[in-house]
PDB file of C-alpha atoms in Angstrom:
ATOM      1  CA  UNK A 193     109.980 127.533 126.164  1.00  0.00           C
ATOM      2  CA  UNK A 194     109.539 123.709 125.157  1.00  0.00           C
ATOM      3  CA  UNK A 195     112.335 122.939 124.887  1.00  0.00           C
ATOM      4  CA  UNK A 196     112.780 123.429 129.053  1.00  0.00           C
ATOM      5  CA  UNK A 197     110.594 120.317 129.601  1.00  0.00           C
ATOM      6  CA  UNK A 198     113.178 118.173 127.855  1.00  0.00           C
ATOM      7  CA  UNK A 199     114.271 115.755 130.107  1.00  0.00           C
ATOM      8  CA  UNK A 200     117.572 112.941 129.424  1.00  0.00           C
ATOM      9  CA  UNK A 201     115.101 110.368 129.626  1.00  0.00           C
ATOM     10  CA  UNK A 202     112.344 112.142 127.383  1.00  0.00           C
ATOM     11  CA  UNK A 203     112.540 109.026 125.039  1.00  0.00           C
ATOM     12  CA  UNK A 204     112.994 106.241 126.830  1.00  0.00           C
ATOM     13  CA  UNK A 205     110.697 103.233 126.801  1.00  0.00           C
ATOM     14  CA  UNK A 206     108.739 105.661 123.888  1.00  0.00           C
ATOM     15  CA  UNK A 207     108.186 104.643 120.243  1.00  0.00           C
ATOM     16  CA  UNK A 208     110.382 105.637 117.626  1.00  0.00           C
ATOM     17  CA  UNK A 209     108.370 105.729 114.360  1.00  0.00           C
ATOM     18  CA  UNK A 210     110.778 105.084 111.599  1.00  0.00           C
ATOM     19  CA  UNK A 211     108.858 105.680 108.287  1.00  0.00           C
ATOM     20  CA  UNK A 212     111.463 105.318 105.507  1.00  0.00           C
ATOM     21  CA  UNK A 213     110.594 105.280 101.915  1.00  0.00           C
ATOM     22  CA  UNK A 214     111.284 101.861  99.886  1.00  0.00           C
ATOM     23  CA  UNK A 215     114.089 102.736  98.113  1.00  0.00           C
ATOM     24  CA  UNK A 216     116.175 104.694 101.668  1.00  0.00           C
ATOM     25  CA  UNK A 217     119.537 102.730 101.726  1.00  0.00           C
ATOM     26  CA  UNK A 218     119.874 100.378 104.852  1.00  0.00           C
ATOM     27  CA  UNK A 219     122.525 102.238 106.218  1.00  0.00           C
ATOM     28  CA  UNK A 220     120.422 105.294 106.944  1.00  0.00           C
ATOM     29  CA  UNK A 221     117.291 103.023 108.114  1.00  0.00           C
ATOM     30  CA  UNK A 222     120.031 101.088 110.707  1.00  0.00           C
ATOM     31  CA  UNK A 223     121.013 104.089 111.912  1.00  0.00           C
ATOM     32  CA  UNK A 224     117.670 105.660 112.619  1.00  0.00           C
ATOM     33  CA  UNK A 225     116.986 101.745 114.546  1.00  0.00           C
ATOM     34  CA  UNK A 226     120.355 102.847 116.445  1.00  0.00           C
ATOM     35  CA  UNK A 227     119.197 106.545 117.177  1.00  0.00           C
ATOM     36  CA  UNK A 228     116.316 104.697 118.822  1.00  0.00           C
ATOM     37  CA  UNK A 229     118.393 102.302 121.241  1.00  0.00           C
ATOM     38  CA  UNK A 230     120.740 105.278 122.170  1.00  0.00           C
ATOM     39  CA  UNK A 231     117.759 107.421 123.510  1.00  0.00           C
ATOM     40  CA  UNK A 232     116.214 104.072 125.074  1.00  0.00           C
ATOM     41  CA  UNK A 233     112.907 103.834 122.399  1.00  0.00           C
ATOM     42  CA  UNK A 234     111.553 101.021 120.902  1.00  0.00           C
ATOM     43  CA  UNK A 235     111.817 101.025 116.629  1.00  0.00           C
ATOM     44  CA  UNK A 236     108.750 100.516 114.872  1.00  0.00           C
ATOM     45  CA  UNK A 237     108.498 100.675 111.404  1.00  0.00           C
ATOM     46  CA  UNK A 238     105.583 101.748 109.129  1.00  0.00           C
ATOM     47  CA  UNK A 239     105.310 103.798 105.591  1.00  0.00           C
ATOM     48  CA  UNK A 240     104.367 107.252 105.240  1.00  0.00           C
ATOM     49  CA  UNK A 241     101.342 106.962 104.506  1.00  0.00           C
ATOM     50  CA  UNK A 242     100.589 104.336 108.192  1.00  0.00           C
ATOM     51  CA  UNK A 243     102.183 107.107 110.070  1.00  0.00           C
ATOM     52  CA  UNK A 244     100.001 110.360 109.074  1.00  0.00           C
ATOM     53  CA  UNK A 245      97.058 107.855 109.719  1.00  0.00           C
ATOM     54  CA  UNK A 246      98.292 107.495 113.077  1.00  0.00           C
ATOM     55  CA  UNK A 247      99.222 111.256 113.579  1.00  0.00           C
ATOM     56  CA  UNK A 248      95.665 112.069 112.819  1.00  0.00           C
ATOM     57  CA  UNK A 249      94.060 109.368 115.164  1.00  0.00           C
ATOM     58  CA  UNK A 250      96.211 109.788 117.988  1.00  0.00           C
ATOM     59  CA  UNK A 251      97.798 113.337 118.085  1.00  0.00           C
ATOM     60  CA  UNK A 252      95.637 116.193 115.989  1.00  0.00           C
ATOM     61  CA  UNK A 253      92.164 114.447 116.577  1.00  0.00           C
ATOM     62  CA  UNK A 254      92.559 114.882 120.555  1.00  0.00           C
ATOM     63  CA  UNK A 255      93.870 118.374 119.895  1.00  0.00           C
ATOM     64  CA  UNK A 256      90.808 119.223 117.463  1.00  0.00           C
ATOM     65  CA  UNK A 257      88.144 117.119 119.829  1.00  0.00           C
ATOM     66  CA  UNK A 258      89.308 119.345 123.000  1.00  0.00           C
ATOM     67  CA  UNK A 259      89.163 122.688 121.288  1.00  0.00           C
ATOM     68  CA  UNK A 260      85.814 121.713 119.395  1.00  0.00           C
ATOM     69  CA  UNK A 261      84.367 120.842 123.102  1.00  0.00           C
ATOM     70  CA  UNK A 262      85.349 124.513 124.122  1.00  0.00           C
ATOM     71  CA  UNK A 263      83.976 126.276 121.223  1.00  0.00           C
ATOM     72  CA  UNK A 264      80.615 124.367 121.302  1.00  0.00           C
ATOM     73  CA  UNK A 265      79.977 125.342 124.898  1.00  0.00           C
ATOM     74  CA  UNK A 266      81.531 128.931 124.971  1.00  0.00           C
ATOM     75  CA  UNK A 267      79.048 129.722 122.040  1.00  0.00           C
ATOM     76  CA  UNK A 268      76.175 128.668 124.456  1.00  0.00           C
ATOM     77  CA  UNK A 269      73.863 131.477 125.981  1.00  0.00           C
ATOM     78  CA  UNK A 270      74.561 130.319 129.025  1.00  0.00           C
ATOM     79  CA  UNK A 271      78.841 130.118 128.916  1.00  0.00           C
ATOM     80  CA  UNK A 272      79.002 132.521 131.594  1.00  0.00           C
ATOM     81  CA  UNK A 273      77.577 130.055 134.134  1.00  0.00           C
ATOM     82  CA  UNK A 274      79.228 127.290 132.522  1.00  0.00           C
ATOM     83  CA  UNK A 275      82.876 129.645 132.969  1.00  0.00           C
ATOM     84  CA  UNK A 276      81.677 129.274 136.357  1.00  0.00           C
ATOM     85  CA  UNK A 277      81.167 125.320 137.230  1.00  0.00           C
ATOM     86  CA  UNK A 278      83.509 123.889 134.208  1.00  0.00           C
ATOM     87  CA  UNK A 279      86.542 124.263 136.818  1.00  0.00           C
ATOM     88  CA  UNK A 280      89.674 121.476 136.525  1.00  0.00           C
ATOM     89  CA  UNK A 281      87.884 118.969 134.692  1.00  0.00           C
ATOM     90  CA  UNK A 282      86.481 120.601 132.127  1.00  0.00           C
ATOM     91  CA  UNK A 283      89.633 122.812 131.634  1.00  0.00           C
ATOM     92  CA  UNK A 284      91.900 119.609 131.507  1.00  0.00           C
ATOM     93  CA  UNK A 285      89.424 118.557 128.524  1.00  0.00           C
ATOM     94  CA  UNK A 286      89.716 121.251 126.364  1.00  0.00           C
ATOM     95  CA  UNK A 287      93.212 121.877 126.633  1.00  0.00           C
ATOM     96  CA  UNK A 288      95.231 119.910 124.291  1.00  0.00           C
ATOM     97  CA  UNK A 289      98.952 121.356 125.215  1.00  0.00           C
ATOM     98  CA  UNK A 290      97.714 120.151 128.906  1.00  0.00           C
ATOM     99  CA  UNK A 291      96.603 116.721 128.420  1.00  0.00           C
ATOM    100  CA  UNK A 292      99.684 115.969 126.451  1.00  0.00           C
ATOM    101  CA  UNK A 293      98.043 116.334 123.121  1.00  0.00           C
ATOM    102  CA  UNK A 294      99.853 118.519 120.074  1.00  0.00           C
ATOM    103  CA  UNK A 295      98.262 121.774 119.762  1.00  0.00           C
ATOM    104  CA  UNK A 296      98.021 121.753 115.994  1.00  0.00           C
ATOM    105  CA  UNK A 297      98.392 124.605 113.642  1.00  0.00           C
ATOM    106  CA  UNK A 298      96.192 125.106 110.563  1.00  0.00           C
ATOM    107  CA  UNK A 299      99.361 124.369 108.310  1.00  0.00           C
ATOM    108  CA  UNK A 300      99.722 120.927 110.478  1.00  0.00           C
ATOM    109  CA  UNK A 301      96.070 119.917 110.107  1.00  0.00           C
ATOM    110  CA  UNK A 302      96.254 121.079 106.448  1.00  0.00           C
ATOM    111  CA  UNK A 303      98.866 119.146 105.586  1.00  0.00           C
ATOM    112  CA  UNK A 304      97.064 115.840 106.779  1.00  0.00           C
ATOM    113  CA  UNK A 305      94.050 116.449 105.743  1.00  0.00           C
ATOM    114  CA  UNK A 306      92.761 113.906 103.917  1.00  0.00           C
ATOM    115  CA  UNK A 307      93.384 111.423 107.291  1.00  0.00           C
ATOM    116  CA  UNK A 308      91.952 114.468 109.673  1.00  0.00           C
ATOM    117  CA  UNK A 309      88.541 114.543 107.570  1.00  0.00           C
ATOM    118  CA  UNK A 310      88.226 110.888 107.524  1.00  0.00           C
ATOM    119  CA  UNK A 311      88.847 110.937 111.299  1.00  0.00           C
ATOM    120  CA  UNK A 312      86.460 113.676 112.059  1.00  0.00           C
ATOM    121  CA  UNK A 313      83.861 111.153 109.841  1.00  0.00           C
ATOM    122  CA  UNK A 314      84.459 108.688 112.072  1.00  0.00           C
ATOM    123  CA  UNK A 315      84.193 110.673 115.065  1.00  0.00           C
ATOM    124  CA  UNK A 316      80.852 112.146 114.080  1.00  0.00           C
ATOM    125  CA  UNK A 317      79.393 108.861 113.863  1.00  0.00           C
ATOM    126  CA  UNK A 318      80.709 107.809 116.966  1.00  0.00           C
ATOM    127  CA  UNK A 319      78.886 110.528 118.439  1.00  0.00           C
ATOM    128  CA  UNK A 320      75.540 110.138 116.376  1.00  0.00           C
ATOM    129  CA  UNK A 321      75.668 106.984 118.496  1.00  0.00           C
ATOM    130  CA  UNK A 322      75.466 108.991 121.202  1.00  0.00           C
ATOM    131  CA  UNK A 323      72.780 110.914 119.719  1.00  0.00           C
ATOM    132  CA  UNK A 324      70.520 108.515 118.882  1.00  0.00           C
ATOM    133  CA  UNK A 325      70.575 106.501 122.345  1.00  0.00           C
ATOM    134  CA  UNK A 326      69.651 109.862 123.922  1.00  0.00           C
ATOM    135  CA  UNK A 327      67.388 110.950 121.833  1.00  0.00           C
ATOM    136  CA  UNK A 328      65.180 107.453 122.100  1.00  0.00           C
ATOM    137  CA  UNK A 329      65.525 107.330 126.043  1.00  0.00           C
ATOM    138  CA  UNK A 330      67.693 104.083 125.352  1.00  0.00           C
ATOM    139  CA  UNK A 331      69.251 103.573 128.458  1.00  0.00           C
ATOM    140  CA  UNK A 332      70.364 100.198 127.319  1.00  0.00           C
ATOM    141  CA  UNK A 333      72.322 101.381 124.301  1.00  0.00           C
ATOM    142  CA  UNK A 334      73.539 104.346 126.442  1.00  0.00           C
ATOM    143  CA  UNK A 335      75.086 101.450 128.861  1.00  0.00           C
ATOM    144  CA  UNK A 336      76.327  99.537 126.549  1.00  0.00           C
ATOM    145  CA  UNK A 337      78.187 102.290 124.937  1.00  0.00           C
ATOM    146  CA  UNK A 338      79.822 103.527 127.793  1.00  0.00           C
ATOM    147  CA  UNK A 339      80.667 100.119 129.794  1.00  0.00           C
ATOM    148  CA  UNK A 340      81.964  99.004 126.205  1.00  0.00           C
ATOM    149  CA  UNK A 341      83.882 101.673 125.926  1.00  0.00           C
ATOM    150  CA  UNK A 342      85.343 102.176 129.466  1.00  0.00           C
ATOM    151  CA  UNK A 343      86.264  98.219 128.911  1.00  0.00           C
ATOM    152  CA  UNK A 344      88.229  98.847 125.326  1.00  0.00           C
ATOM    153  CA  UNK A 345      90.012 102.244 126.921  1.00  0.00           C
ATOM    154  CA  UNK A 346      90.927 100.019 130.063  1.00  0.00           C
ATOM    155  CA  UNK A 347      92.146  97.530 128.106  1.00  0.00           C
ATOM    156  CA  UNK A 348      93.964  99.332 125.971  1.00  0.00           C
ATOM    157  CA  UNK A 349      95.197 101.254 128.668  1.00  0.00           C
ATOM    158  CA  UNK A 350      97.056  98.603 130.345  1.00  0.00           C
ATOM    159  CA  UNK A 351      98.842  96.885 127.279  1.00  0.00           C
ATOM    160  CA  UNK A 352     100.161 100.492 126.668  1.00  0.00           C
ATOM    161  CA  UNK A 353     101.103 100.755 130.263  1.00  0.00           C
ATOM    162  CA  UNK A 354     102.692  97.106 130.540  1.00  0.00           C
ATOM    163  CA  UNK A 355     104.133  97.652 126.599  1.00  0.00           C
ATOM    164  CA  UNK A 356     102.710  94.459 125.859  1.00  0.00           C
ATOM    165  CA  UNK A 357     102.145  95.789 122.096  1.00  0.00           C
ATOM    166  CA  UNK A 358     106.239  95.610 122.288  1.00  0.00           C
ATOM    167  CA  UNK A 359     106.075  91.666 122.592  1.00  0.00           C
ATOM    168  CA  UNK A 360     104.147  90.966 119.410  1.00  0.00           C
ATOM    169  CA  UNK A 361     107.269  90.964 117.021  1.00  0.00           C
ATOM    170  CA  UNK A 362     109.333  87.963 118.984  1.00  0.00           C
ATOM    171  CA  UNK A 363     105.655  86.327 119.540  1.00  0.00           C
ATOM    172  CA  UNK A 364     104.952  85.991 115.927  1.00  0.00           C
TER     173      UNK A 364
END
């Protein structure tokens, strides 16, 4: 059960998304900011609209990305050797319950579709880019790909990690 892993601390120093609609009386947006400090999370606010954009990037498009990776190699001829050297890594990838990721249902992915396709869009040019450096022996696209992308997930990374994101409101 789930609901095993839930810990006193489960929100604390987390992000609570409060997405209210314009006309939700202040009283009922105040108390969702105070629901926030009593389990230790930080408020941010967005629309409706924001947050299922975010859902999509962050939560269903690691989910769909990990089981995508799994499907696309067991359909190989060859998964039965792959079973074989895959091992930690490659079961840690296409996971998404174990990396932390939501393990969406159709209904979930259905009802967020329209930022899910746009996602997957994005996605499949991303790895076009891929592609197309491979596919013209262009190690120096290949490079710059991967260092620019280690450097943006590294940098990301540690403002997450350091909740530097958290300082923008009182900088502004």
């Amino acid at each position: 059960n789930s609901y095993n892993s839930a810990k006193e601390e489960l929100f604390k120093n987390g992000t609570f998304y409060i997405a209210a609609a314009p006309n939700t009386e202040s009283t009922v947006v105040k108390l969702a900011v105070d629901l926030a400090n009593l389990v230790g999370s930080y408020s941010s606010f967005c629309d409706m609209a924001e947050l299922d954009s975010l859902i999509a990037s962050s939560l269903t498009m690691p989910a769909v990305i990990s089981n995508a990776i799994f499907n696309t190699a067991y359909k190989q001829n060859s998964w039965r050797e792959t079973a074989k050297l895959g091992g930690k890594v490659f079961f840690q990838m296409t996971r998404p319950e174990h990396s932390g990721a939501v393990d969406p249902s159709p209904e979930m992915m259905l009802q967020n579709r329209e930022n899910t396709v746009r996602m997957l869009n994005e996605f499949i040019l991303s790895l076009k880019e891929y592609r197309d450096a491979l596919q013209n022996n262009d190690e120096a696209s290949l490079r710059n790909l991967l260092e620019n992308t280690k450097e943006k997930r590294e940098k990301w990374f540690d403002a997450y990690v350091t909740k530097e994101w958290r300082h923008e409101a009182s900088e502004k």
